[in-house]
């Protein structure tokens, strides 16, 4: 890349009010080496991706941008003109080719997704050194309730250590961004009072995953208190939709029904049906964007708190729990195929019998209003699934 283009990109950077405190790391970084491009070219791509269109003043870092929810949120924000750059470690918790396909979708719309890990403080600081992020939409995590039984350290790596590394970079940044992050309905654990409200106690996590999300909520209180970081936590409720996650039941059931493989339906105590407040992705994206638009700026900078800062938590659910049996019968109807079902007692695997969101707080403060029922949402998912995998079926 010619020096004039490099300097123009840095000029662009200076027009972005280069964030002092972080001298971009001139040493080639793993990601930059991987891309076989120079530091300046990497900066150029990040800056170009994060330059907002006319009328927007938002520079947003989306972690987990190649993930299911991250991809949808990144597209929504980029399409409305915000500056967006993504970060994702493209791990193989599920099919990395799906993450690569999502990345291609994003790059077509001008979103650069950097291949990097939350724990790489140097990479994060380099990024914060060239872009004065106004917001961080933190969606990267080890998701999934049951996988914690197989690989507990993956949850520590991403949901604890990775989160602290990101928080440390955010509080040292000048200006500090406002942070919106994904917590989870699983923090309600074994609570019996329904619907779940943000003011309920959350002291009975049923899985390590839930405990790491609960820990995250505690960290947020601390970083808000000490550093003045503006923080909004979003408790998503079993989110589904196109470009979804193959590890989740709606997706794996669809795959197995189509390939005539048996599905295992968990039953609760006394053979009761399990239920989830399934929430369609477009409704969740609406809640994420509204959270970002109502987030107040952080009051700290460069690690120093200047005053009290906003700290919020919202349920983003559908307020209409549906049984897993109903999920299965809806999929059978949409796929025109009967499932080969095996019923077993819900294993002690971190699952909870039901979830049910009270969204009155999100409605009042964010204007959040879910509109998609399970049948309509699954219809759109199945249509996407059949199209995306048509080459394989
Ligand atoms: N989908 C749901 O039903 C649901 C419900 C509640 C909460 N959440 C939370 O919402 C967020 C997004 O979930 P999703 O369903 O899109 O999951 P996802 O697994 O599709 O997305 C998470 C992304 O983060 C990336 N990632 C994980 N660890 C990382 C690390 N250390 N460094 C960089 N990238 C990393 C993964 O590669 C993945 O692409 C997660 O925090 C999840 O816990 C999801
Ligand atoms: O709401 C949330 O916070 C959580 O929602 C989902 O977790 P879960 O509700 O367990 O979603 P699925 O794994 O898709 O399970 C949906 C329902 O199907 C049941 N199930 C799952 C898998 C299976 O083989 N059989 C089965 O009956 C589960 O017990 C559950 O009741 C996501 O996977 C988590 O990342 C997220 O944090």
GROMACS .gro file of C-alpha atoms and ligand atoms in nm:
model
  474
    1UNK     CA    1   0.000   0.000   0.000
    2UNK     CA    2   0.149   0.336  -0.097
    3UNK     CA    3   0.259   0.565   0.183
    4UNK     CA    4   0.015   0.833   0.061
    5UNK     CA    5  -0.279   0.595   0.112
    6UNK     CA    6  -0.136   0.489   0.447
    7UNK     CA    7  -0.097   0.847   0.558
    8UNK     CA    8  -0.445   0.932   0.430
    9UNK     CA    9  -0.584   0.647   0.639
   10UNK     CA   10  -0.399   0.784   0.940
   11UNK     CA   11  -0.528   1.130   0.848
   12UNK     CA   12  -0.872   0.971   0.850
   13UNK     CA   13  -0.781   0.827   1.187
   14UNK     CA   14  -0.682   1.170   1.311
   15UNK     CA   15  -1.016   1.306   1.190
   16UNK     CA   16  -1.155   1.034   1.416
   17UNK     CA   17  -0.966   1.207   1.699
   18UNK     CA   18  -0.710   0.932   1.751
   19UNK     CA   19  -0.757   0.800   2.100
   20UNK     CA   20  -0.449   0.910   2.297
   21UNK     CA   21  -0.306   0.666   2.544
   22UNK     CA   22  -0.265   0.386   2.292
   23UNK     CA   23   0.012   0.417   2.036
   24UNK     CA   24  -0.095   0.169   1.764
   25UNK     CA   25   0.131  -0.126   1.802
   26UNK     CA   26   0.363  -0.108   1.502
   27UNK     CA   27   0.471  -0.471   1.545
   28UNK     CA   28   0.283  -0.695   1.303
   29UNK     CA   29   0.018  -0.879   1.505
   30UNK     CA   30  -0.091  -1.240   1.456
   31UNK     CA   31  -0.408  -1.125   1.284
   32UNK     CA   32  -0.214  -0.889   1.061
   33UNK     CA   33   0.043  -1.157   0.979
   34UNK     CA   34  -0.240  -1.402   0.910
   35UNK     CA   35  -0.391  -1.160   0.664
   36UNK     CA   36  -0.045  -1.115   0.511
   37UNK     CA   37  -0.105  -0.742   0.506
   38UNK     CA   38   0.085  -0.457   0.660
   39UNK     CA   39  -0.016  -0.282   0.978
   40UNK     CA   40  -0.124   0.018   0.773
   41UNK     CA   41  -0.343  -0.196   0.547
   42UNK     CA   42  -0.500  -0.356   0.854
   43UNK     CA   43  -0.563  -0.012   1.001
   44UNK     CA   44  -0.710   0.101   0.671
   45UNK     CA   45  -0.956  -0.187   0.665
   46UNK     CA   46  -1.059  -0.131   1.027
   47UNK     CA   47  -1.099   0.243   0.979
   48UNK     CA   48  -1.294   0.207   0.655
   49UNK     CA   49  -1.529  -0.042   0.820
   50UNK     CA   50  -1.583   0.180   1.121
   51UNK     CA   51  -1.628   0.514   0.949
   52UNK     CA   52  -1.994   0.610   1.005
   53UNK     CA   53  -2.206   0.731   0.715
   54UNK     CA   54  -2.340   1.087   0.704
   55UNK     CA   55  -2.562   1.155   1.002
   56UNK     CA   56  -2.424   0.891   1.236
   57UNK     CA   57  -2.161   0.958   1.500
   58UNK     CA   58  -2.132   0.602   1.629
   59UNK     CA   59  -1.812   0.397   1.610
   60UNK     CA   60  -1.907   0.050   1.731
   61UNK     CA   61  -1.697  -0.256   1.812
   62UNK     CA   62  -1.904  -0.575   1.799
   63UNK     CA   63  -1.735  -0.872   1.965
   64UNK     CA   64  -1.868  -1.210   1.853
   65UNK     CA   65  -1.953  -1.045   1.520
   66UNK     CA   66  -1.929  -1.376   1.327
   67UNK     CA   67  -2.172  -1.533   1.573
   68UNK     CA   68  -2.546  -1.573   1.524
   69UNK     CA   69  -2.669  -1.264   1.710
   70UNK     CA   70  -2.353  -1.064   1.634
   71UNK     CA   71  -2.400  -1.099   1.260
   72UNK     CA   72  -2.761  -0.979   1.271
   73UNK     CA   73  -2.675  -0.685   1.499
   74UNK     CA   74  -2.374  -0.585   1.285
   75UNK     CA   75  -2.586  -0.587   0.969
   76UNK     CA   76  -2.863  -0.379   1.130
   77UNK     CA   77  -2.621  -0.114   1.260
   78UNK     CA   78  -2.411  -0.096   0.941
   79UNK     CA   79  -2.723  -0.071   0.723
   80UNK     CA   80  -2.850   0.226   0.919
   81UNK     CA   81  -2.516   0.404   0.874
   82UNK     CA   82  -2.323   0.341   1.195
   83UNK     CA   83  -1.950   0.269   1.184
   84UNK     CA   84  -1.905  -0.099   1.268
   85UNK     CA   85  -1.602  -0.324   1.304
   86UNK     CA   86  -1.618  -0.680   1.436
   87UNK     CA   87  -1.396  -0.913   1.634
   88UNK     CA   88  -1.432  -1.291   1.653
   89UNK     CA   89  -1.194  -1.581   1.720
   90UNK     CA   90  -1.379  -1.807   1.475
   91UNK     CA   91  -1.353  -2.101   1.716
   92UNK     CA   92  -1.484  -2.446   1.633
   93UNK     CA   93  -1.749  -2.477   1.905
   94UNK     CA   94  -1.974  -2.528   1.608
   95UNK     CA   95  -1.913  -2.541   1.233
   96UNK     CA   96  -1.658  -2.265   1.159
   97UNK     CA   97  -1.770  -2.261   0.794
   98UNK     CA   98  -2.099  -2.111   0.912
   99UNK     CA   99  -1.903  -1.832   1.082
  100UNK     CA  100  -1.699  -1.784   0.765
  101UNK     CA  101  -2.019  -1.758   0.561
  102UNK     CA  102  -2.157  -1.500   0.805
  103UNK     CA  103  -1.826  -1.309   0.775
  104UNK     CA  104  -1.862  -1.308   0.395
  105UNK     CA  105  -2.213  -1.170   0.433
  106UNK     CA  106  -2.081  -0.892   0.657
  107UNK     CA  107  -1.785  -0.809   0.434
  108UNK     CA  108  -2.023  -0.769   0.138
  109UNK     CA  109  -2.184  -0.490   0.343
  110UNK     CA  110  -1.851  -0.331   0.436
  111UNK     CA  111  -1.808  -0.477   0.784
  112UNK     CA  112  -1.451  -0.592   0.860
  113UNK     CA  113  -1.448  -0.879   1.113
  114UNK     CA  114  -1.107  -0.912   1.271
  115UNK     CA  115  -0.997  -1.266   1.355
  116UNK     CA  116  -0.883  -1.220   1.714
  117UNK     CA  117  -0.944  -1.333   2.071
  118UNK     CA  118  -1.092  -1.131   2.359
  119UNK     CA  119  -0.785  -1.229   2.561
  120UNK     CA  120  -0.546  -1.057   2.317
  121UNK     CA  121  -0.515  -0.726   2.501
  122UNK     CA  122  -0.252  -0.600   2.256
  123UNK     CA  123  -0.482  -0.651   1.960
  124UNK     CA  124  -0.771  -0.480   2.143
  125UNK     CA  125  -0.549  -0.188   2.248
  126UNK     CA  126  -0.418  -0.150   1.892
  127UNK     CA  127  -0.778  -0.133   1.772
  128UNK     CA  128  -0.877   0.119   2.041
  129UNK     CA  129  -0.564   0.313   1.947
  130UNK     CA  130  -0.692   0.381   1.597
  131UNK     CA  131  -1.068   0.399   1.656
  132UNK     CA  132  -1.224   0.603   1.941
  133UNK     CA  133  -1.512   0.361   1.990
  134UNK     CA  134  -1.830   0.524   2.122
  135UNK     CA  135  -1.988   0.183   2.191
  136UNK     CA  136  -1.888  -0.178   2.241
  137UNK     CA  137  -2.158  -0.439   2.173
  138UNK     CA  138  -2.007  -0.736   2.356
  139UNK     CA  139  -2.161  -1.059   2.226
  140UNK     CA  140  -1.855  -1.286   2.216
  141UNK     CA  141  -1.880  -1.572   2.464
  142UNK     CA  142  -1.876  -1.944   2.501
  143UNK     CA  143  -2.254  -1.996   2.468
  144UNK     CA  144  -2.449  -2.315   2.527
  145UNK     CA  145  -2.567  -2.458   2.857
  146UNK     CA  146  -2.475  -2.828   2.829
  147UNK     CA  147  -2.127  -2.795   2.672
  148UNK     CA  148  -1.992  -2.675   3.008
  149UNK     CA  149  -1.997  -3.038   3.122
  150UNK     CA  150  -1.751  -3.121   2.842
  151UNK     CA  151  -1.528  -2.815   2.833
  152UNK     CA  152  -1.559  -2.595   3.144
  153UNK     CA  153  -1.238  -2.405   3.071
  154UNK     CA  154  -1.379  -2.266   2.748
  155UNK     CA  155  -1.629  -2.072   2.962
  156UNK     CA  156  -1.351  -1.937   3.185
  157UNK     CA  157  -1.142  -1.842   2.879
  158UNK     CA  158  -1.412  -1.641   2.704
  159UNK     CA  159  -1.675  -1.548   2.963
  160UNK     CA  160  -1.442  -1.465   3.253
  161UNK     CA  161  -1.083  -1.399   3.140
  162UNK     CA  162  -1.185  -1.262   2.801
  163UNK     CA  163  -1.448  -1.039   2.959
  164UNK     CA  164  -1.202  -0.894   3.212
  165UNK     CA  165  -0.946  -0.827   2.938
  166UNK     CA  166  -1.208  -0.641   2.734
  167UNK     CA  167  -1.325  -0.445   3.039
  168UNK     CA  168  -0.968  -0.343   3.122
  169UNK     CA  169  -0.914  -0.210   2.768
  170UNK     CA  170  -1.248  -0.027   2.775
  171UNK     CA  171  -1.182   0.152   3.105
  172UNK     CA  172  -0.831   0.257   2.997
  173UNK     CA  173  -0.960   0.394   2.665
  174UNK     CA  174  -0.995   0.766   2.617
  175UNK     CA  175  -1.277   0.822   2.541
  176UNK     CA  176  -1.428   0.525   2.724
  177UNK     CA  177  -1.700   0.356   2.518
  178UNK     CA  178  -2.047   0.272   2.649
  179UNK     CA  179  -2.073  -0.105   2.689
  180UNK     CA  180  -2.379  -0.314   2.595
  181UNK     CA  181  -2.329  -0.685   2.658
  182UNK     CA  182  -2.508  -1.020   2.640
  183UNK     CA  183  -2.605  -1.174   2.968
  184UNK     CA  184  -2.858  -1.459   2.964
  185UNK     CA  185  -3.197  -1.580   3.087
  186UNK     CA  186  -3.001  -1.866   3.245
  187UNK     CA  187  -2.904  -1.639   3.537
  188UNK     CA  188  -3.263  -1.696   3.666
  189UNK     CA  189  -3.160  -2.060   3.708
  190UNK     CA  190  -3.397  -2.263   3.922
  191UNK     CA  191  -3.619  -1.967   4.019
  192UNK     CA  192  -3.985  -2.068   4.043
  193UNK     CA  193  -4.155  -1.726   4.038
  194UNK     CA  194  -4.273  -1.648   3.684
  195UNK     CA  195  -4.245  -1.444   3.480
  196UNK     CA  196  -3.878  -1.365   3.555
  197UNK     CA  197  -3.817  -1.001   3.637
  198UNK     CA  198  -3.486  -0.812   3.647
  199UNK     CA  199  -3.545  -0.735   4.016
  200UNK     CA  200  -3.562  -1.107   4.108
  201UNK     CA  201  -3.272  -1.266   4.293
  202UNK     CA  202  -3.045  -1.467   4.065
  203UNK     CA  203  -2.868  -1.690   4.317
  204UNK     CA  204  -2.943  -2.034   4.175
  205UNK     CA  205  -2.754  -2.076   3.846
  206UNK     CA  206  -2.806  -2.432   3.722
  207UNK     CA  207  -2.504  -2.446   3.489
  208UNK     CA  208  -2.144  -2.322   3.477
  209UNK     CA  209  -2.251  -2.118   3.176
  210UNK     CA  210  -2.519  -1.944   3.382
  211UNK     CA  211  -2.270  -1.888   3.665
  212UNK     CA  212  -2.023  -1.720   3.426
  213UNK     CA  213  -2.300  -1.489   3.300
  214UNK     CA  214  -2.399  -1.411   3.660
  215UNK     CA  215  -2.030  -1.344   3.738
  216UNK     CA  216  -2.025  -1.113   3.437
  217UNK     CA  217  -2.313  -0.916   3.585
  218UNK     CA  218  -2.119  -0.881   3.911
  219UNK     CA  219  -1.806  -0.764   3.723
  220UNK     CA  220  -2.020  -0.503   3.548
  221UNK     CA  221  -2.132  -0.357   3.879
  222UNK     CA  222  -1.769  -0.328   3.988
  223UNK     CA  223  -1.639  -0.169   3.667
  224UNK     CA  224  -1.930   0.075   3.664
  225UNK     CA  225  -1.863   0.168   4.028
  226UNK     CA  226  -1.485   0.206   4.008
  227UNK     CA  227  -1.430   0.341   3.655
  228UNK     CA  228  -1.759   0.508   3.554
  229UNK     CA  229  -1.813   0.268   3.263
  230UNK     CA  230  -2.168   0.300   3.123
  231UNK     CA  231  -2.303  -0.056   3.107
  232UNK     CA  232  -2.623  -0.220   2.982
  233UNK     CA  233  -2.672  -0.595   3.033
  234UNK     CA  234  -2.919  -0.781   2.809
  235UNK     CA  235  -3.069  -1.111   2.930
  236UNK     CA  236  -3.160  -1.278   2.602
  237UNK     CA  237  -3.414  -1.566   2.612
  238UNK     CA  238  -3.343  -1.865   2.379
  239UNK     CA  239  -3.289  -1.670   2.059
  240UNK     CA  240  -3.354  -1.838   1.722
  241UNK     CA  241  -3.368  -1.748   1.353
  242UNK     CA  242  -3.185  -1.759   1.018
  243UNK     CA  243  -2.803  -1.797   1.040
  244UNK     CA  244  -2.863  -1.955   1.383
  245UNK     CA  245  -2.661  -2.186   1.599
  246UNK     CA  246  -2.633  -2.557   1.509
  247UNK     CA  247  -2.590  -2.651   1.876
  248UNK     CA  248  -2.937  -2.527   1.969
  249UNK     CA  249  -3.242  -2.752   1.971
  250UNK     CA  250  -3.448  -2.573   1.701
  251UNK     CA  251  -3.150  -2.608   1.461
  252UNK     CA  252  -3.034  -2.960   1.553
  253UNK     CA  253  -3.394  -3.089   1.553
  254UNK     CA  254  -3.445  -2.948   1.201
  255UNK     CA  255  -3.125  -3.112   1.079
  256UNK     CA  256  -3.211  -3.449   1.239
  257UNK     CA  257  -3.575  -3.454   1.125
  258UNK     CA  258  -3.462  -3.388   0.767
  259UNK     CA  259  -3.198  -3.663   0.786
  260UNK     CA  260  -3.434  -3.909   0.961
  261UNK     CA  261  -3.214  -3.913   1.270
  262UNK     CA  262  -3.372  -3.965   1.612
  263UNK     CA  263  -3.412  -3.654   1.829
  264UNK     CA  264  -3.404  -3.663   2.208
  265UNK     CA  265  -3.673  -3.461   2.380
  266UNK     CA  266  -3.600  -3.385   2.746
  267UNK     CA  267  -3.890  -3.408   2.993
  268UNK     CA  268  -3.909  -3.236   3.330
  269UNK     CA  269  -3.999  -3.381   3.671
  270UNK     CA  270  -4.316  -3.599   3.664
  271UNK     CA  271  -4.282  -3.621   3.287
  272UNK     CA  272  -4.378  -3.253   3.249
  273UNK     CA  273  -4.290  -3.063   2.932
  274UNK     CA  274  -3.993  -2.828   2.938
  275UNK     CA  275  -4.066  -2.478   2.809
  276UNK     CA  276  -3.869  -2.184   2.677
  277UNK     CA  277  -3.959  -1.821   2.605
  278UNK     CA  278  -3.824  -1.858   2.248
  279UNK     CA  279  -3.737  -1.513   2.108
  280UNK     CA  280  -3.700  -1.440   1.738
  281UNK     CA  281  -3.372  -1.277   1.629
  282UNK     CA  282  -3.532  -0.966   1.473
  283UNK     CA  283  -3.700  -0.884   1.803
  284UNK     CA  284  -3.369  -0.928   1.986
  285UNK     CA  285  -3.189  -0.704   1.734
  286UNK     CA  286  -3.453  -0.436   1.795
  287UNK     CA  287  -3.375  -0.455   2.167
  288UNK     CA  288  -2.998  -0.442   2.110
  289UNK     CA  289  -3.022  -0.133   1.885
  290UNK     CA  290  -3.256   0.043   2.129
  291UNK     CA  291  -3.014  -0.033   2.416
  292UNK     CA  292  -2.729   0.117   2.218
  293UNK     CA  293  -2.932   0.428   2.127
  294UNK     CA  294  -3.035   0.489   2.489
  295UNK     CA  295  -2.693   0.415   2.641
  296UNK     CA  296  -2.547   0.716   2.819
  297UNK     CA  297  -2.178   0.796   2.770
  298UNK     CA  298  -1.931   0.661   3.024
  299UNK     CA  299  -1.816   0.918   3.278
  300UNK     CA  300  -1.457   0.793   3.305
  301UNK     CA  301  -1.159   0.826   3.075
  302UNK     CA  302  -0.815   0.676   3.077
  303UNK     CA  303  -0.902   0.470   3.381
  304UNK     CA  304  -1.027   0.761   3.592
  305UNK     CA  305  -1.394   0.792   3.699
  306UNK     CA  306  -1.541   1.141   3.668
  307UNK     CA  307  -1.887   1.070   3.811
  308UNK     CA  308  -2.166   0.812   3.845
  309UNK     CA  309  -2.243   0.619   3.527
  310UNK     CA  310  -2.544   0.435   3.385
  311UNK     CA  311  -2.588   0.069   3.487
  312UNK     CA  312  -2.892  -0.120   3.345
  313UNK     CA  313  -3.018  -0.476   3.297
  314UNK     CA  314  -3.306  -0.579   3.067
  315UNK     CA  315  -3.488  -0.900   2.981
  316UNK     CA  316  -3.519  -0.945   2.605
  317UNK     CA  317  -3.768  -1.229   2.570
  318UNK     CA  318  -4.098  -1.304   2.399
  319UNK     CA  319  -4.322  -1.327   2.711
  320UNK     CA  320  -4.483  -1.640   2.564
  321UNK     CA  321  -4.317  -1.963   2.680
  322UNK     CA  322  -4.369  -2.259   2.446
  323UNK     CA  323  -4.308  -2.625   2.530
  324UNK     CA  324  -4.033  -2.820   2.358
  325UNK     CA  325  -4.303  -3.062   2.237
  326UNK     CA  326  -4.472  -2.768   2.065
  327UNK     CA  327  -4.138  -2.669   1.911
  328UNK     CA  328  -4.107  -3.022   1.771
  329UNK     CA  329  -4.462  -3.039   1.635
  330UNK     CA  330  -4.423  -2.696   1.473
  331UNK     CA  331  -4.104  -2.810   1.302
  332UNK     CA  332  -4.273  -3.136   1.188
  333UNK     CA  333  -4.553  -2.927   1.038
  334UNK     CA  334  -4.315  -2.685   0.863
  335UNK     CA  335  -4.085  -2.961   0.737
  336UNK     CA  336  -4.373  -3.189   0.638
  337UNK     CA  337  -4.198  -3.474   0.815
  338UNK     CA  338  -4.260  -3.659   1.139
  339UNK     CA  339  -3.973  -3.664   1.386
  340UNK     CA  340  -3.834  -3.989   1.522
  341UNK     CA  341  -3.856  -3.893   1.891
  342UNK     CA  342  -3.700  -4.038   2.202
  343UNK     CA  343  -3.816  -3.895   2.537
  344UNK     CA  344  -3.580  -3.894   2.835
  345UNK     CA  345  -3.580  -3.733   3.177
  346UNK     CA  346  -3.393  -3.402   3.157
  347UNK     CA  347  -3.035  -3.500   3.249
  348UNK     CA  348  -2.858  -3.308   3.529
  349UNK     CA  349  -2.680  -3.114   3.256
  350UNK     CA  350  -2.750  -2.755   3.349
  351UNK     CA  351  -3.090  -2.734   3.184
  352UNK     CA  352  -3.378  -2.563   3.364
  353UNK     CA  353  -3.746  -2.665   3.342
  354UNK     CA  354  -3.873  -2.335   3.199
  355UNK     CA  355  -3.797  -1.972   3.120
  356UNK     CA  356  -4.050  -1.688   3.096
  357UNK     CA  357  -3.956  -1.321   3.054
  358UNK     CA  358  -4.127  -1.017   3.202
  359UNK     CA  359  -4.028  -0.749   2.948
  360UNK     CA  360  -4.215  -0.454   3.101
  361UNK     CA  361  -3.888  -0.278   3.193
  362UNK     CA  362  -3.747  -0.311   2.840
  363UNK     CA  363  -4.082  -0.196   2.702
  364UNK     CA  364  -4.084   0.111   2.925
  365UNK     CA  365  -3.719   0.213   2.881
  366UNK     CA  366  -3.630   0.082   2.534
  367UNK     CA  367  -3.966   0.070   2.359
  368UNK     CA  368  -3.894  -0.304   2.319
  369UNK     CA  369  -4.193  -0.490   2.182
  370UNK     CA  370  -4.149  -0.849   2.050
  371UNK     CA  371  -4.383  -0.924   1.761
  372UNK     CA  372  -4.286  -1.266   1.623
  373UNK     CA  373  -4.463  -1.582   1.740
  374UNK     CA  374  -4.279  -1.915   1.729
  375UNK     CA  375  -4.457  -2.051   1.420
  376UNK     CA  376  -4.379  -1.740   1.212
  377UNK     CA  377  -4.021  -1.728   1.335
  378UNK     CA  378  -3.956  -2.096   1.273
  379UNK     CA  379  -4.108  -2.062   0.924
  380UNK     CA  380  -3.841  -1.803   0.839
  381UNK     CA  381  -3.570  -2.017   0.998
  382UNK     CA  382  -3.673  -2.330   0.804
  383UNK     CA  383  -3.685  -2.134   0.479
  384UNK     CA  384  -3.331  -2.008   0.543
  385UNK     CA  385  -3.213  -2.357   0.648
  386UNK     CA  386  -3.345  -2.531   0.335
  387UNK     CA  387  -3.190  -2.264   0.114
  388UNK     CA  388  -2.854  -2.253   0.291
  389UNK     CA  389  -2.808  -2.633   0.301
  390UNK     CA  390  -2.982  -2.710  -0.027
  391UNK     CA  391  -2.645  -2.804  -0.173
  392UNK     CA  392  -2.623  -3.077   0.095
  393UNK     CA  393  -2.977  -3.219   0.107
  394LIG     N1  394  -2.862  -1.745   2.122
  394LIG     C1  395  -2.921  -1.746   2.239
  394LIG     O1  396  -3.025  -1.810   2.260
  394LIG     C2  397  -2.864  -1.667   2.356
  394LIG     C3  398  -2.942  -1.650   2.469
  394LIG     C4  399  -2.889  -1.581   2.577
  394LIG     C5  400  -2.762  -1.524   2.570
  394LIG     N2  401  -2.689  -1.540   2.458
  394LIG     C6  402  -2.557  -1.477   2.454
  394LIG     O2  403  -2.553  -1.389   2.341
  394LIG     C7  404  -2.420  -1.384   2.288
  394LIG     C8  405  -2.421  -1.424   2.141
  394LIG     O3  406  -2.472  -1.554   2.136
  394LIG     P1  407  -2.493  -1.633   1.998
  394LIG     O4  408  -2.614  -1.716   2.014
  394LIG     O5  409  -2.479  -1.540   1.885
  394LIG     O6  410  -2.368  -1.734   2.004
  394LIG     P2  411  -2.253  -1.764   1.897
  394LIG     O7  412  -2.172  -1.874   1.957
  394LIG     O8  413  -2.310  -1.780   1.764
  394LIG     O9  414  -2.169  -1.626   1.899
  394LIG     C9  415  -2.062  -1.604   1.988
  394LIG    C10  416  -1.939  -1.569   1.902
  394LIG    O10  417  -1.832  -1.532   1.990
  394LIG    C11  418  -1.712  -1.587   1.940
  394LIG     N3  419  -1.621  -1.604   2.054
  394LIG    C12  420  -1.635  -1.690   2.157
  394LIG     N4  421  -1.531  -1.678   2.241
  394LIG    C13  422  -1.451  -1.579   2.191
  394LIG    C14  423  -1.329  -1.521   2.232
  394LIG     N5  424  -1.265  -1.562   2.342
  394LIG     N6  425  -1.274  -1.423   2.156
  394LIG    C15  426  -1.336  -1.381   2.042
  394LIG     N7  427  -1.452  -1.434   1.997
  394LIG    C16  428  -1.508  -1.531   2.072
  394LIG    C17  429  -1.751  -1.719   1.875
  394LIG    O11  430  -1.659  -1.760   1.774
  394LIG    C18  431  -1.890  -1.687   1.818
  394LIG    O12  432  -1.884  -1.653   1.681
  394LIG    C19  433  -2.338  -1.478   2.377
  394LIG    O13  434  -2.276  -1.399   2.479
  394LIG    C20  435  -2.441  -1.570   2.438
  394LIG    O14  436  -2.400  -1.622   2.563
  394LIG    C21  437  -2.735  -1.610   2.350
  395LIG     O1  438  -3.190  -1.827   2.705
  395LIG     C1  439  -3.070  -1.842   2.727
  395LIG     O2  440  -3.003  -1.769   2.800
  395LIG     C2  441  -3.000  -1.963   2.664
  395LIG     O3  442  -3.080  -2.010   2.556
  395LIG     C3  443  -3.025  -2.123   2.490
  395LIG     O4  444  -3.020  -2.231   2.583
  395LIG     P1  445  -3.146  -2.333   2.586
  395LIG     O5  446  -3.270  -2.261   2.624
  395LIG     O6  447  -3.107  -2.452   2.662
  395LIG     O7  448  -3.163  -2.366   2.430
  395LIG     P2  449  -3.153  -2.508   2.355
  395LIG     O8  450  -3.024  -2.572   2.381
  395LIG     O9  451  -3.191  -2.478   2.215
  395LIG    O10  452  -3.268  -2.596   2.426
  395LIG     C4  453  -3.404  -2.556   2.408
  395LIG     C5  454  -3.491  -2.656   2.486
  395LIG    O11  455  -3.479  -2.783   2.423
  395LIG     C6  456  -3.439  -2.881   2.520
  395LIG     N1  457  -3.354  -2.979   2.449
  395LIG     C7  458  -3.233  -2.942   2.403
  395LIG     C8  459  -3.156  -3.032   2.335
  395LIG     C9  460  -3.203  -3.163   2.314
  395LIG    O12  461  -3.138  -3.250   2.254
  395LIG     N2  462  -3.327  -3.197   2.361
  395LIG    C10  463  -3.404  -3.107   2.428
  395LIG    O13  464  -3.516  -3.139   2.471
  395LIG    C11  465  -3.366  -2.803   2.627
  395LIG    O14  466  -3.372  -2.870   2.753
  395LIG    C12  467  -3.446  -2.674   2.631
  395LIG    O15  468  -3.560  -2.690   2.713
  395LIG    C13  469  -2.884  -2.096   2.437
  395LIG    O16  470  -2.826  -2.218   2.390
  395LIG    C14  471  -2.794  -2.040   2.546
  395LIG    O17  472  -2.671  -1.994   2.486
  395LIG    C15  473  -2.864  -1.922   2.608
  395LIG    O18  474  -2.786  -1.861   2.706
   0.00000   0.00000   0.00000
